[in-house]
PDB file of C-alpha atoms in Angstrom:
ATOM      1  CA  UNK A  56      87.630  99.820  81.904  1.00 92.00           C
ATOM      2  CA  UNK A  57      90.404  98.031  80.039  1.00 93.00           C
ATOM      3  CA  UNK A  58      92.556  98.090  83.201  1.00 93.00           C
ATOM      4  CA  UNK A  59      89.707  96.854  85.424  1.00 95.00           C
ATOM      5  CA  UNK A  60      89.112  93.889  83.065  1.00 96.00           C
ATOM      6  CA  UNK A  61      92.821  93.005  82.845  1.00 96.00           C
ATOM      7  CA  UNK A  62      93.639  89.665  84.546  1.00 95.00           C
ATOM      8  CA  UNK A  63      97.296  88.655  84.214  1.00 94.00           C
ATOM      9  CA  UNK A  64     100.655  90.112  83.302  1.00 93.00           C
ATOM     10  CA  UNK A  65     102.035  93.659  83.510  1.00 94.00           C
ATOM     11  CA  UNK A  66      99.900  96.714  82.821  1.00 94.00           C
ATOM     12  CA  UNK A  67     100.896 100.350  83.293  1.00 93.00           C
ATOM     13  CA  UNK A  68      98.382 103.141  83.823  1.00 91.00           C
ATOM     14  CA  UNK A  69      99.614 106.708  83.422  1.00 90.00           C
ATOM     15  CA  UNK A  70      97.087 109.233  84.692  1.00 88.00           C
ATOM     16  CA  UNK A  71      96.985 112.579  86.449  1.00 86.00           C
ATOM     17  CA  UNK A  72      95.925 113.336  90.008  1.00 83.00           C
ATOM     18  CA  UNK A  73      92.231 112.882  90.760  1.00 86.00           C
ATOM     19  CA  UNK A  74      91.527 110.993  87.530  1.00 89.00           C
ATOM     20  CA  UNK A  75      90.517 107.771  89.290  1.00 86.00           C
ATOM     21  CA  UNK A  76      93.575 105.522  89.544  1.00 85.00           C
ATOM     22  CA  UNK A  77      92.605 104.259  93.004  1.00 84.00           C
ATOM     23  CA  UNK A  78      89.036 103.639  91.825  1.00 88.00           C
ATOM     24  CA  UNK A  79      90.472 101.464  89.045  1.00 91.00           C
ATOM     25  CA  UNK A  80      92.472  99.453  91.605  1.00 89.00           C
ATOM     26  CA  UNK A  81      89.438  99.040  93.878  1.00 90.00           C
ATOM     27  CA  UNK A  82      87.246  97.951  90.945  1.00 92.00           C
ATOM     28  CA  UNK A  83      89.882  95.562  89.587  1.00 94.00           C
ATOM     29  CA  UNK A  84      90.546  94.043  93.032  1.00 93.00           C
ATOM     30  CA  UNK A  85      86.812  93.636  93.693  1.00 92.00           C
ATOM     31  CA  UNK A  86      86.182  92.084  90.276  1.00 94.00           C
ATOM     32  CA  UNK A  87      89.068  89.604  90.605  1.00 94.00           C
ATOM     33  CA  UNK A  88      87.828  88.465  94.026  1.00 93.00           C
ATOM     34  CA  UNK A  89      84.170  88.164  93.002  1.00 92.00           C
ATOM     35  CA  UNK A  90      85.051  86.387  89.717  1.00 95.00           C
ATOM     36  CA  UNK A  91      87.523  84.151  91.592  1.00 94.00           C
ATOM     37  CA  UNK A  92      90.479  85.170  89.431  1.00 95.00           C
ATOM     38  CA  UNK A  93      92.382  85.567  92.744  1.00 94.00           C
ATOM     39  CA  UNK A  94      91.609  85.216  96.440  1.00 94.00           C
ATOM     40  CA  UNK A  95      91.907  88.324  98.600  1.00 93.00           C
ATOM     41  CA  UNK A  96      94.974  86.899 100.417  1.00 93.00           C
ATOM     42  CA  UNK A  97      96.749  86.371  97.076  1.00 95.00           C
ATOM     43  CA  UNK A  98      96.515  90.072  96.207  1.00 94.00           C
ATOM     44  CA  UNK A  99      99.058  92.685  97.281  1.00 94.00           C
ATOM     45  CA  UNK A 100      98.346  96.385  96.758  1.00 92.00           C
ATOM     46  CA  UNK A 101     101.133  98.858  97.502  1.00 91.00           C
ATOM     47  CA  UNK A 102     100.331 102.526  98.051  1.00 87.00           C
ATOM     48  CA  UNK A 103     102.250 105.584  99.243  1.00 83.00           C
ATOM     49  CA  UNK A 104     100.287 106.503 102.355  1.00 84.00           C
ATOM     50  CA  UNK A 105      98.589 104.617 105.200  1.00 87.00           C
ATOM     51  CA  UNK A 106      95.448 106.656 104.540  1.00 87.00           C
ATOM     52  CA  UNK A 107      95.288 105.424 100.920  1.00 83.00           C
ATOM     53  CA  UNK A 108      95.823 101.813 102.054  1.00 86.00           C
ATOM     54  CA  UNK A 109      93.019 102.040 104.638  1.00 89.00           C
ATOM     55  CA  UNK A 110      90.676 103.657 102.135  1.00 87.00           C
ATOM     56  CA  UNK A 111      91.419 100.976  99.541  1.00 85.00           C
ATOM     57  CA  UNK A 112      90.765  98.128 102.017  1.00 86.00           C
ATOM     58  CA  UNK A 113      87.525  99.781 103.130  1.00 90.00           C
ATOM     59  CA  UNK A 114      86.274 100.333  99.578  1.00 87.00           C
ATOM     60  CA  UNK A 115      87.063  96.751  98.546  1.00 87.00           C
ATOM     61  CA  UNK A 116      85.285  95.534 101.717  1.00 87.00           C
ATOM     62  CA  UNK A 117      82.180  97.551 100.797  1.00 89.00           C
ATOM     63  CA  UNK A 118      82.324  96.091  97.264  1.00 85.00           C
ATOM     64  CA  UNK A 119      82.842  92.371  97.995  1.00 87.00           C
ATOM     65  CA  UNK A 120      82.037  91.959 101.706  1.00 87.00           C
ATOM     66  CA  UNK A 121      83.666  89.176 103.745  1.00 88.00           C
ATOM     67  CA  UNK A 122      85.463  87.682 100.735  1.00 86.00           C
ATOM     68  CA  UNK A 123      87.661  90.796 100.744  1.00 84.00           C
ATOM     69  CA  UNK A 124      89.227  89.864 104.090  1.00 87.00           C
ATOM     70  CA  UNK A 125      92.900  88.957 103.980  1.00 88.00           C
ATOM     71  CA  UNK A 126      93.685  91.448 101.199  1.00 90.00           C
ATOM     72  CA  UNK A 127      97.204  92.767 101.713  1.00 90.00           C
ATOM     73  CA  UNK A 128      97.128  96.543 101.215  1.00 89.00           C
ATOM     74  CA  UNK A 129      99.769  98.814 102.682  1.00 90.00           C
ATOM     75  CA  UNK A 130     102.613 101.217 102.022  1.00 91.00           C
ATOM     76  CA  UNK A 131     106.005 100.257 100.601  1.00 92.00           C
ATOM     77  CA  UNK A 132     107.457 100.858 104.061  1.00 93.00           C
ATOM     78  CA  UNK A 133     104.926  98.669 105.891  1.00 93.00           C
ATOM     79  CA  UNK A 134     105.484  95.927 103.303  1.00 94.00           C
ATOM     80  CA  UNK A 135     109.246  96.154 103.922  1.00 95.00           C
ATOM     81  CA  UNK A 136     108.606  96.035 107.676  1.00 96.00           C
ATOM     82  CA  UNK A 137     106.548  92.830 107.358  1.00 94.00           C
ATOM     83  CA  UNK A 138     109.305  91.190 105.306  1.00 95.00           C
ATOM     84  CA  UNK A 139     111.970  92.167 107.871  1.00 96.00           C
ATOM     85  CA  UNK A 140     109.846  90.991 110.817  1.00 95.00           C
ATOM     86  CA  UNK A 141     109.318  87.642 109.116  1.00 95.00           C
ATOM     87  CA  UNK A 142     112.925  87.121 107.992  1.00 96.00           C
ATOM     88  CA  UNK A 143     114.700  89.160 110.689  1.00 95.00           C
ATOM     89  CA  UNK A 144     117.371  86.500 111.248  1.00 94.00           C
ATOM     90  CA  UNK A 145     118.468  86.552 107.589  1.00 95.00           C
ATOM     91  CA  UNK A 146     118.432  90.371 107.652  1.00 92.00           C
ATOM     92  CA  UNK A 147     120.786  90.331 110.657  1.00 91.00           C
ATOM     93  CA  UNK A 148     118.191  91.866 112.968  1.00 92.00           C
ATOM     94  CA  UNK A 149     116.865  91.030 116.421  1.00 91.00           C
ATOM     95  CA  UNK A 150     113.223  89.817 116.427  1.00 92.00           C
ATOM     96  CA  UNK A 151     112.460  92.925 118.512  1.00 91.00           C
ATOM     97  CA  UNK A 152     114.200  95.501 116.306  1.00 94.00           C
ATOM     98  CA  UNK A 153     112.895  99.069 116.560  1.00 94.00           C
ATOM     99  CA  UNK A 154     112.068 101.733 113.990  1.00 95.00           C
ATOM    100  CA  UNK A 155     113.613 105.205 114.115  1.00 95.00           C
ATOM    101  CA  UNK A 156     112.213 108.312 112.435  1.00 93.00           C
ATOM    102  CA  UNK A 157     113.945 111.314 110.907  1.00 91.00           C
ATOM    103  CA  UNK A 158     114.244 113.120 114.279  1.00 93.00           C
ATOM    104  CA  UNK A 159     116.034 110.086 115.773  1.00 94.00           C
ATOM    105  CA  UNK A 160     118.324 109.859 112.737  1.00 94.00           C
ATOM    106  CA  UNK A 161     119.205 113.547 113.033  1.00 93.00           C
ATOM    107  CA  UNK A 162     120.049 113.078 116.727  1.00 93.00           C
ATOM    108  CA  UNK A 163     122.302 110.087 115.870  1.00 93.00           C
ATOM    109  CA  UNK A 164     124.071 112.128 113.174  1.00 93.00           C
ATOM    110  CA  UNK A 165     124.572 115.138 115.488  1.00 90.00           C
ATOM    111  CA  UNK A 166     126.259 112.811 117.955  1.00 90.00           C
ATOM    112  CA  UNK A 167     128.523 111.345 115.270  1.00 91.00           C
ATOM    113  CA  UNK A 168     129.445 114.800 113.915  1.00 87.00           C
ATOM    114  CA  UNK A 169     130.755 115.823 117.358  1.00 84.00           C
ATOM    115  CA  UNK A 170     133.498 113.193 117.030  1.00 80.00           C
ATOM    116  CA  UNK A 171     134.679 114.460 113.654  1.00 79.00           C
ATOM    117  CA  UNK A 172     136.949 117.446 113.425  1.00 67.00           C
ATOM    118  CA  UNK A 173     136.336 119.437 110.280  1.00 62.00           C
ATOM    119  CA  UNK A 174     138.509 122.525 110.145  1.00 49.00           C
ATOM    120  CA  UNK A 175     136.696 124.201 107.248  1.00 56.00           C
ATOM    121  CA  UNK A 176     133.235 124.166 108.819  1.00 57.00           C
ATOM    122  CA  UNK A 177     131.934 124.047 112.369  1.00 61.00           C
ATOM    123  CA  UNK A 178     128.150 123.895 111.774  1.00 81.00           C
ATOM    124  CA  UNK A 179     126.357 121.514 109.438  1.00 84.00           C
ATOM    125  CA  UNK A 180     122.757 121.227 108.262  1.00 89.00           C
ATOM    126  CA  UNK A 181     122.021 117.714 109.571  1.00 91.00           C
ATOM    127  CA  UNK A 182     118.929 117.264 107.350  1.00 92.00           C
ATOM    128  CA  UNK A 183     121.067 117.921 104.278  1.00 92.00           C
ATOM    129  CA  UNK A 184     123.716 115.394 105.399  1.00 92.00           C
ATOM    130  CA  UNK A 185     121.055 112.761 106.135  1.00 93.00           C
ATOM    131  CA  UNK A 186     119.581 113.232 102.644  1.00 92.00           C
ATOM    132  CA  UNK A 187     123.032 112.874 101.097  1.00 91.00           C
ATOM    133  CA  UNK A 188     123.730 109.704 103.114  1.00 92.00           C
ATOM    134  CA  UNK A 189     120.364 108.254 102.042  1.00 90.00           C
ATOM    135  CA  UNK A 190     121.121 109.091  98.401  1.00 89.00           C
ATOM    136  CA  UNK A 191     124.349 107.116  98.749  1.00 87.00           C
ATOM    137  CA  UNK A 192     122.495 104.192 100.356  1.00 86.00           C
ATOM    138  CA  UNK A 193     119.871 104.036  97.608  1.00 81.00           C
ATOM    139  CA  UNK A 194     122.342 104.645  94.778  1.00 79.00           C
ATOM    140  CA  UNK A 195     120.557 107.860  93.750  1.00 75.00           C
ATOM    141  CA  UNK A 196     123.366 110.292  94.648  1.00 74.00           C
ATOM    142  CA  UNK A 197     123.741 112.842  91.814  1.00 75.00           C
ATOM    143  CA  UNK A 198     126.934 112.332  89.810  1.00 73.00           C
ATOM    144  CA  UNK A 199     129.073 115.316  88.748  1.00 65.00           C
ATOM    145  CA  UNK A 200     128.067 117.354  91.778  1.00 66.00           C
ATOM    146  CA  UNK A 201     130.712 119.737  93.067  1.00 66.00           C
ATOM    147  CA  UNK A 202     132.549 118.050  95.936  1.00 71.00           C
ATOM    148  CA  UNK A 203     132.491 120.198  99.071  1.00 81.00           C
ATOM    149  CA  UNK A 204     132.706 119.751 102.867  1.00 84.00           C
ATOM    150  CA  UNK A 205     129.135 118.353 102.874  1.00 85.00           C
ATOM    151  CA  UNK A 206     130.122 115.557 100.499  1.00 86.00           C
ATOM    152  CA  UNK A 207     133.231 114.926 102.541  1.00 86.00           C
ATOM    153  CA  UNK A 208     131.153 114.740 105.732  1.00 88.00           C
ATOM    154  CA  UNK A 209     128.517 112.478 104.146  1.00 89.00           C
ATOM    155  CA  UNK A 210     131.260 110.114 102.901  1.00 90.00           C
ATOM    156  CA  UNK A 211     132.807 109.891 106.374  1.00 91.00           C
ATOM    157  CA  UNK A 212     129.486 109.588 108.206  1.00 93.00           C
ATOM    158  CA  UNK A 213     127.655 107.093 105.937  1.00 92.00           C
ATOM    159  CA  UNK A 214     129.469 103.942 107.215  1.00 93.00           C
ATOM    160  CA  UNK A 215     129.445 105.235 110.830  1.00 94.00           C
ATOM    161  CA  UNK A 216     125.709 105.926 110.614  1.00 94.00           C
ATOM    162  CA  UNK A 217     124.988 102.416 109.253  1.00 93.00           C
ATOM    163  CA  UNK A 218     127.107 100.884 112.033  1.00 94.00           C
ATOM    164  CA  UNK A 219     125.323 102.932 114.707  1.00 94.00           C
ATOM    165  CA  UNK A 220     121.868 101.813 113.511  1.00 94.00           C
ATOM    166  CA  UNK A 221     123.103  98.220 113.555  1.00 92.00           C
ATOM    167  CA  UNK A 222     124.554  98.644 117.045  1.00 92.00           C
ATOM    168  CA  UNK A 223     121.260 100.116 118.336  1.00 93.00           C
ATOM    169  CA  UNK A 224     119.309  97.279 116.693  1.00 92.00           C
ATOM    170  CA  UNK A 225     117.064  99.684 114.782  1.00 95.00           C
ATOM    171  CA  UNK A 226     115.958 100.331 111.208  1.00 96.00           C
ATOM    172  CA  UNK A 227     115.178 103.774 109.790  1.00 95.00           C
ATOM    173  CA  UNK A 228     112.523 104.489 107.130  1.00 93.00           C
ATOM    174  CA  UNK A 229     115.079 104.270 104.327  1.00 93.00           C
ATOM    175  CA  UNK A 230     116.235 100.921 105.728  1.00 94.00           C
ATOM    176  CA  UNK A 231     112.678  99.567 105.515  1.00 95.00           C
ATOM    177  CA  UNK A 232     113.053  99.840 101.738  1.00 92.00           C
ATOM    178  CA  UNK A 233     116.755  99.030 101.334  1.00 92.00           C
ATOM    179  CA  UNK A 234     117.085  96.045 103.700  1.00 94.00           C
ATOM    180  CA  UNK A 235     114.384  93.869 102.099  1.00 95.00           C
ATOM    181  CA  UNK A 236     115.977  94.456  98.669  1.00 94.00           C
ATOM    182  CA  UNK A 237     119.381  93.388 100.035  1.00 93.00           C
ATOM    183  CA  UNK A 238     117.689  90.407 101.697  1.00 95.00           C
ATOM    184  CA  UNK A 239     116.158  89.334  98.363  1.00 96.00           C
ATOM    185  CA  UNK A 240     119.469  89.761  96.488  1.00 94.00           C
ATOM    186  CA  UNK A 241     121.366  87.673  99.028  1.00 95.00           C
ATOM    187  CA  UNK A 242     118.652  85.017  99.578  1.00 96.00           C
ATOM    188  CA  UNK A 243     116.934  84.002  96.312  1.00 96.00           C
ATOM    189  CA  UNK A 244     114.928  81.373  98.257  1.00 97.00           C
ATOM    190  CA  UNK A 245     113.346  84.098 100.429  1.00 96.00           C
ATOM    191  CA  UNK A 246     112.593  86.169  97.326  1.00 96.00           C
ATOM    192  CA  UNK A 247     110.857  83.127  95.822  1.00 96.00           C
ATOM    193  CA  UNK A 248     108.852  82.597  99.038  1.00 95.00           C
ATOM    194  CA  UNK A 249     107.628  86.197  98.994  1.00 94.00           C
ATOM    195  CA  UNK A 250     106.883  86.040  95.253  1.00 93.00           C
ATOM    196  CA  UNK A 251     104.804  82.904  95.835  1.00 94.00           C
ATOM    197  CA  UNK A 252     102.731  84.672  98.504  1.00 94.00           C
ATOM    198  CA  UNK A 253     100.929  86.683  95.812  1.00 95.00           C
ATOM    199  CA  UNK A 254      99.479  86.029  92.368  1.00 94.00           C
ATOM    200  CA  UNK A 255      98.597  89.696  91.876  1.00 95.00           C
ATOM    201  CA  UNK A 256     100.688  92.746  92.788  1.00 94.00           C
ATOM    202  CA  UNK A 257      99.323  96.225  92.147  1.00 92.00           C
ATOM    203  CA  UNK A 258     101.064  99.517  92.811  1.00 91.00           C
ATOM    204  CA  UNK A 259      98.819 102.526  93.384  1.00 84.00           C
ATOM    205  CA  UNK A 260     101.532 105.056  92.670  1.00 75.00           C
ATOM    206  CA  UNK A 261     105.277 104.905  92.201  1.00 65.00           C
ATOM    207  CA  UNK A 262     107.845 107.666  92.559  1.00 59.00           C
TER     208      UNK A 262
END
């Protein structure tokens, strides 16, 4: 109830699965729209799955009717995609850039591995290498891990992989999160534009 009645400024809710976090977001969003604290188009709700985003939009629609139209609810990845579509030029992307999934990324890596001669190992788990490359890209690579041929391979492949994605004019799922952050760091004016799009930002779940 306290969270639903909250209007401005940060608020953190810590609660277990199935305890009603999404219901709180729906109720808060509906209340803010009906009490005119914020218009639907000024509210951004980030969730982890497309299903949760659809459900949230539907439930708000049932609650407030037509005034709920224009609410921005989506996943972190779809939010990143919208930012990149809008500011593709600044992100160094073509307006028609594509999205590649994990299977595509694995195929790209397999191709790149063929060109690298590694005497100590002839077969690599591509999923494992992709995870290690992504950890390097997001800055979450574990420190103090024993350095082996996988680390060596990930170090060699990381820049080649990034270059290949750039050359193909595509963005992978990890890039949908990383590229907008880089864009904001390098272009404070774009960050300000995006910040000014919303007066309320709610996150359904963070990991």
